PDB file of C-alpha atoms in Angstrom:
ATOM      1  CA  GLU A   1     -10.125  12.137   5.089  1.00 96.00           C
ATOM      2  CA  VAL A   2     -10.811  12.846   1.421  1.00 99.00           C
ATOM      3  CA  ALA A   3     -11.135   9.386  -0.198  1.00 99.00           C
ATOM      4  CA  ARG A   4     -14.282   7.954   1.388  1.00 98.00           C
ATOM      5  CA  GLY A   5     -16.969   7.260  -1.194  1.00 98.00           C
ATOM      6  CA  LYS A   6     -14.895   8.550  -4.103  1.00 99.00           C
ATOM      7  CA  ASN A   7     -14.605   6.820  -7.491  1.00 99.00           C
ATOM      8  CA  THR A   8     -12.157   3.928  -7.549  1.00 99.00           C
ATOM      9  CA  PHE A   9     -10.588   1.757 -10.217  1.00 98.00           C
ATOM     10  CA  GLY A  10      -8.343  -1.275 -10.160  1.00 98.00           C
ATOM     11  CA  SER A  11      -6.944  -4.430 -11.639  1.00 96.00           C
ATOM     12  CA  PRO A  12      -9.492  -7.085 -12.550  1.00 96.00           C
ATOM     13  CA  TYR A  13     -11.137  -8.007  -9.267  1.00 96.00           C
ATOM     14  CA  TYR A  14     -12.087 -11.268  -7.611  1.00 95.00           C
ATOM     15  CA  GLY A  15     -15.798 -12.048  -7.380  1.00 93.00           C
ATOM     16  CA  GLU A  16     -17.744  -9.198  -5.810  1.00 95.00           C
ATOM     17  CA  TRP A  17     -14.686  -7.598  -4.143  1.00 95.00           C
ATOM     18  CA  VAL A  18     -14.772  -4.371  -6.173  1.00 98.00           C
ATOM     19  CA  PRO A  19     -12.277  -1.484  -5.739  1.00 98.00           C
ATOM     20  CA  SER A  20     -14.880   0.802  -4.125  1.00 99.00           C
ATOM     21  CA  LEU A  21     -15.043  -1.428  -1.033  1.00 99.00           C
ATOM     22  CA  ALA A  22     -11.696   0.064   0.067  1.00 99.00           C
ATOM     23  CA  VAL A  23     -13.293   3.493   0.569  1.00 99.00           C
ATOM     24  CA  ASP A  24     -16.682   2.511   2.025  1.00 98.00           C
ATOM     25  CA  GLY A  25     -15.757   3.189   5.658  1.00 98.00           C
ATOM     26  CA  ILE A  26     -16.289  -0.440   6.706  1.00 98.00           C
ATOM     27  CA  GLU A  27     -13.242  -1.879   8.486  1.00 97.00           C
ATOM     28  CA  LEU A  28     -14.164  -5.561   8.165  1.00 96.00           C
ATOM     29  CA  ASP A  29     -12.371  -8.210   6.118  1.00 94.00           C
ATOM     30  CA  SER A  30     -15.741  -9.018   4.540  1.00 94.00           C
ATOM     31  CA  SER A  31     -15.675  -5.579   2.865  1.00 97.00           C
ATOM     32  CA  MET A  32     -12.433  -5.284   0.923  1.00 98.00           C
ATOM     33  CA  SER A  33     -11.105  -4.606  -2.538  1.00 98.00           C
ATOM     34  CA  HIS A  34      -9.542  -7.842  -3.813  1.00 97.00           C
ATOM     35  CA  SER A  35      -7.671  -8.179  -7.107  1.00 96.00           C
ATOM     36  CA  ASP A  36      -8.225 -11.347  -9.109  1.00 96.00           C
ATOM     37  CA  ASN A  37      -6.003 -14.415  -9.009  1.00 92.00           C
ATOM     38  CA  GLY A  38      -3.045 -14.414 -11.377  1.00 92.00           C
ATOM     39  CA  VAL A  39      -2.770 -10.638 -11.838  1.00 93.00           C
ATOM     40  CA  VAL A  40       0.871  -9.552 -11.852  1.00 93.00           C
ATOM     41  CA  ARG A  41       1.533  -6.119 -10.299  1.00 95.00           C
ATOM     42  CA  PRO A  42      -2.088  -5.542  -9.231  1.00 96.00           C
ATOM     43  CA  TRP A  43      -3.105  -1.923  -8.717  1.00 97.00           C
ATOM     44  CA  TRP A  44      -5.830   0.194  -7.132  1.00 98.00           C
ATOM     45  CA  LEU A  45      -6.651   3.870  -7.789  1.00 99.00           C
ATOM     46  CA  VAL A  46      -8.888   6.480  -6.167  1.00 99.00           C
ATOM     47  CA  ASP A  47     -10.013   9.721  -7.817  1.00 99.00           C
ATOM     48  CA  LEU A  48     -10.303  12.354  -5.085  1.00 99.00           C
ATOM     49  CA  GLY A  49     -12.382  14.586  -7.390  1.00 99.00           C
ATOM     50  CA  THR A  50     -10.168  17.655  -6.974  1.00 99.00           C
ATOM     51  CA  THR A  51      -6.538  18.258  -6.106  1.00 99.00           C
ATOM     52  CA  HIS A  52      -5.445  18.177  -2.485  1.00 99.00           C
ATOM     53  CA  THR A  53      -2.151  18.504  -0.657  1.00 99.00           C
ATOM     54  CA  LEU A  54      -1.734  14.990   0.705  1.00 99.00           C
ATOM     55  CA  HIS A  55       0.255  14.258   3.843  1.00 99.00           C
ATOM     56  CA  GLU A  56      -0.839  10.766   4.867  1.00 99.00           C
ATOM     57  CA  VAL A  57      -2.265   7.580   3.390  1.00 99.00           C
ATOM     58  CA  LEU A  58      -3.558   4.926   5.785  1.00 98.00           C
ATOM     59  CA  ILE A  59      -3.965   1.358   4.542  1.00 98.00           C
ATOM     60  CA  LEU A  60      -5.820  -1.407   6.368  1.00 98.00           C
ATOM     61  CA  SER A  61      -5.215  -4.881   4.951  1.00 96.00           C
ATOM     62  CA  ARG A  62      -7.117  -8.043   5.698  1.00 94.00           C
ATOM     63  CA  ARG A  63      -6.379  -9.501   9.113  1.00 94.00           C
ATOM     64  CA  ASP A  64      -6.287 -13.258   8.738  1.00 93.00           C
ATOM     65  CA  GLN A  65      -3.932 -15.948   7.435  1.00 92.00           C
ATOM     66  CA  PHE A  66      -3.694 -14.063   4.114  1.00 91.00           C
ATOM     67  CA  SER A  67      -2.533 -10.739   5.602  1.00 92.00           C
ATOM     68  CA  VAL A  68       1.011 -11.364   4.307  1.00 93.00           C
ATOM     69  CA  ARG A  69      -0.198 -10.755   0.745  1.00 92.00           C
ATOM     70  CA  LEU A  70       0.275  -7.023   1.311  1.00 94.00           C
ATOM     71  CA  HIS A  71       3.933  -6.406   0.536  1.00 96.00           C
ATOM     72  CA  ASN A  72       6.176  -4.556  -1.915  1.00 97.00           C
ATOM     73  CA  VAL A  73       3.705  -1.795  -2.737  1.00 97.00           C
ATOM     74  CA  GLU A  74       4.172   1.764  -3.918  1.00 98.00           C
ATOM     75  CA  ILE A  75       1.795   4.594  -3.202  1.00 99.00           C
ATOM     76  CA  ARG A  76       1.894   7.278  -5.874  1.00 99.00           C
ATOM     77  CA  VAL A  77       0.070  10.577  -6.392  1.00 99.00           C
ATOM     78  CA  GLY A  78      -0.766  12.184  -9.716  1.00 99.00           C
ATOM     79  CA  ASN A  79      -2.931  14.728 -11.474  1.00 98.00           C
ATOM     80  CA  THR A  80      -3.760  12.817 -14.666  1.00 98.00           C
ATOM     81  CA  PHE A  81      -6.209   9.926 -14.812  1.00 98.00           C
ATOM     82  CA  ILE A  82      -4.447   6.673 -15.694  1.00 96.00           C
ATOM     83  CA  ASN A  83      -6.550   3.517 -15.785  1.00 90.00           C
ATOM     84  CA  ASN A  84      -3.843   0.912 -16.336  1.00 88.00           C
ATOM     85  CA  SER A  85      -0.859  -0.484 -14.500  1.00 91.00           C
ATOM     86  CA  ASP A  86       1.793   2.159 -15.284  1.00 95.00           C
ATOM     87  CA  TYR A  87       1.881   4.831 -12.583  1.00 98.00           C
ATOM     88  CA  THR A  88       5.552   5.740 -12.991  1.00 97.00           C
ATOM     89  CA  SER A  89       4.555   9.255 -14.102  1.00 98.00           C
ATOM     90  CA  TYR A  90       2.959   9.836 -10.689  1.00 99.00           C
ATOM     91  CA  VAL A  91       5.057  11.176  -7.793  1.00 98.00           C
ATOM     92  CA  LEU A  92       6.221   8.483  -5.395  1.00 99.00           C
ATOM     93  CA  PHE A  93       4.498   9.139  -2.071  1.00 99.00           C
ATOM     94  CA  SER A  94       5.711   6.116  -0.117  1.00 98.00           C
ATOM     95  CA  THR A  95       6.733   2.470  -0.326  1.00 98.00           C
ATOM     96  CA  TYR A  96       5.882  -0.462   1.919  1.00 97.00           C
ATOM     97  CA  LEU A  97       8.009  -3.602   1.807  1.00 96.00           C
ATOM     98  CA  GLY A  98       6.032  -5.622   4.343  1.00 93.00           C
ATOM     99  CA  PRO A  99       4.777  -8.203   4.650  1.00 94.00           C
ATOM    100  CA  TYR A 100       1.759  -7.008   6.592  1.00 94.00           C
ATOM    101  CA  GLN A 101       1.053  -8.843   9.844  1.00 92.00           C
ATOM    102  CA  ILE A 102      -2.380  -9.495  11.347  1.00 89.00           C
ATOM    103  CA  ASN A 103      -1.872  -7.084  14.268  1.00 91.00           C
ATOM    104  CA  ASP A 104      -0.367  -4.209  12.253  1.00 93.00           C
ATOM    105  CA  GLY A 105      -3.646  -2.270  12.065  1.00 94.00           C
ATOM    106  CA  TYR A 106      -3.547   0.713   9.739  1.00 97.00           C
ATOM    107  CA  LEU A 107      -0.258   1.254   7.943  1.00 96.00           C
ATOM    108  CA  SER A 108       0.588   4.953   8.096  1.00 97.00           C
ATOM    109  CA  CYS A 109       2.492   6.342   5.116  1.00 97.00           C
ATOM    110  CA  ARG A 110       3.371  10.002   5.685  1.00 97.00           C
ATOM    111  CA  ARG A 111       4.937  12.867   3.785  1.00 96.00           C
ATOM    112  CA  ALA A 112       5.636  15.955   5.900  1.00 96.00           C
ATOM    113  CA  ASP A 113       6.253  17.993   2.746  1.00 97.00           C
ATOM    114  CA  GLY A 114       2.900  17.002   1.231  1.00 97.00           C
ATOM    115  CA  ILE A 115       2.262  15.997  -2.366  1.00 98.00           C
ATOM    116  CA  VAL A 116      -0.367  17.809  -4.437  1.00 99.00           C
ATOM    117  CA  GLY A 117      -2.577  15.534  -6.486  1.00 99.00           C
ATOM    118  CA  ARG A 118      -6.001  14.259  -7.396  1.00 99.00           C
ATOM    119  CA  TYR A 119      -5.298  10.552  -7.919  1.00 99.00           C
ATOM    120  CA  VAL A 120      -3.734   8.086  -5.487  1.00 99.00           C
ATOM    121  CA  SER A 121      -2.514   4.702  -6.700  1.00 99.00           C
ATOM    122  CA  ILE A 122      -1.456   1.676  -4.684  1.00 98.00           C
ATOM    123  CA  GLN A 123       0.363  -1.031  -6.600  1.00 98.00           C
ATOM    124  CA  ARG A 124       2.456  -4.117  -5.969  1.00 96.00           C
ATOM    125  CA  VAL A 125       5.716  -3.531  -7.799  1.00 95.00           C
ATOM    126  CA  THR A 126       7.239  -7.017  -7.664  1.00 94.00           C
ATOM    127  CA  PRO A 127       6.204  -9.722 -10.136  1.00 89.00           C
ATOM    128  CA  GLU A 128       4.434 -12.140  -7.771  1.00 81.00           C
ATOM    129  CA  ASP A 129       0.792 -12.761  -8.516  1.00 74.00           C
ATOM    130  CA  ASP A 130      -0.261 -12.298  -4.870  1.00 84.00           C
ATOM    131  CA  MET A 131      -3.579 -10.528  -4.754  1.00 94.00           C
ATOM    132  CA  LEU A 132      -3.824  -6.895  -3.638  1.00 96.00           C
ATOM    133  CA  GLN A 133      -6.363  -6.846  -0.806  1.00 97.00           C
ATOM    134  CA  LEU A 134      -7.321  -3.520   0.745  1.00 98.00           C
ATOM    135  CA  VAL A 135      -9.919  -3.428   3.509  1.00 98.00           C
ATOM    136  CA  GLU A 136      -9.820   0.357   3.815  1.00 99.00           C
ATOM    137  CA  VAL A 137      -7.744   3.230   2.445  1.00 99.00           C
ATOM    138  CA  LYS A 138      -7.849   6.697   4.001  1.00 99.00           C
ATOM    139  CA  VAL A 139      -6.194   9.709   2.402  1.00 99.00           C
ATOM    140  CA  MET A 140      -5.376  12.871   4.343  1.00 98.00           C
TER     141      MET A 140
END
């Protein structure tokens, strides 16, 4: 796991639910990254510090009545820092249509071929303003 404790960035966030909470190792809904209300195509980004060959990204969403907010996301990998909402220059690692269900646990997004990169983005790609809520993200 190469993302824990690394620098994170994201869409404007709700209250104290900062992007770094998704890589703090705490798997509780009370410790999650939470984009602000009304943000269209919310995004989250982790800087792994150096390049790695990435084979799997695990995503744990909140597990309550709002779990269905995780849907229609793309995971992308890149080598250039981008701190906005356009990650189309990154390589598409995986997509998740969802919606996430309370008992889904960690979503496993895998690439047997591996993608080399330093930055991993997770972004909703449909125009709803559902919040992006990530309890934990693990990158392997």
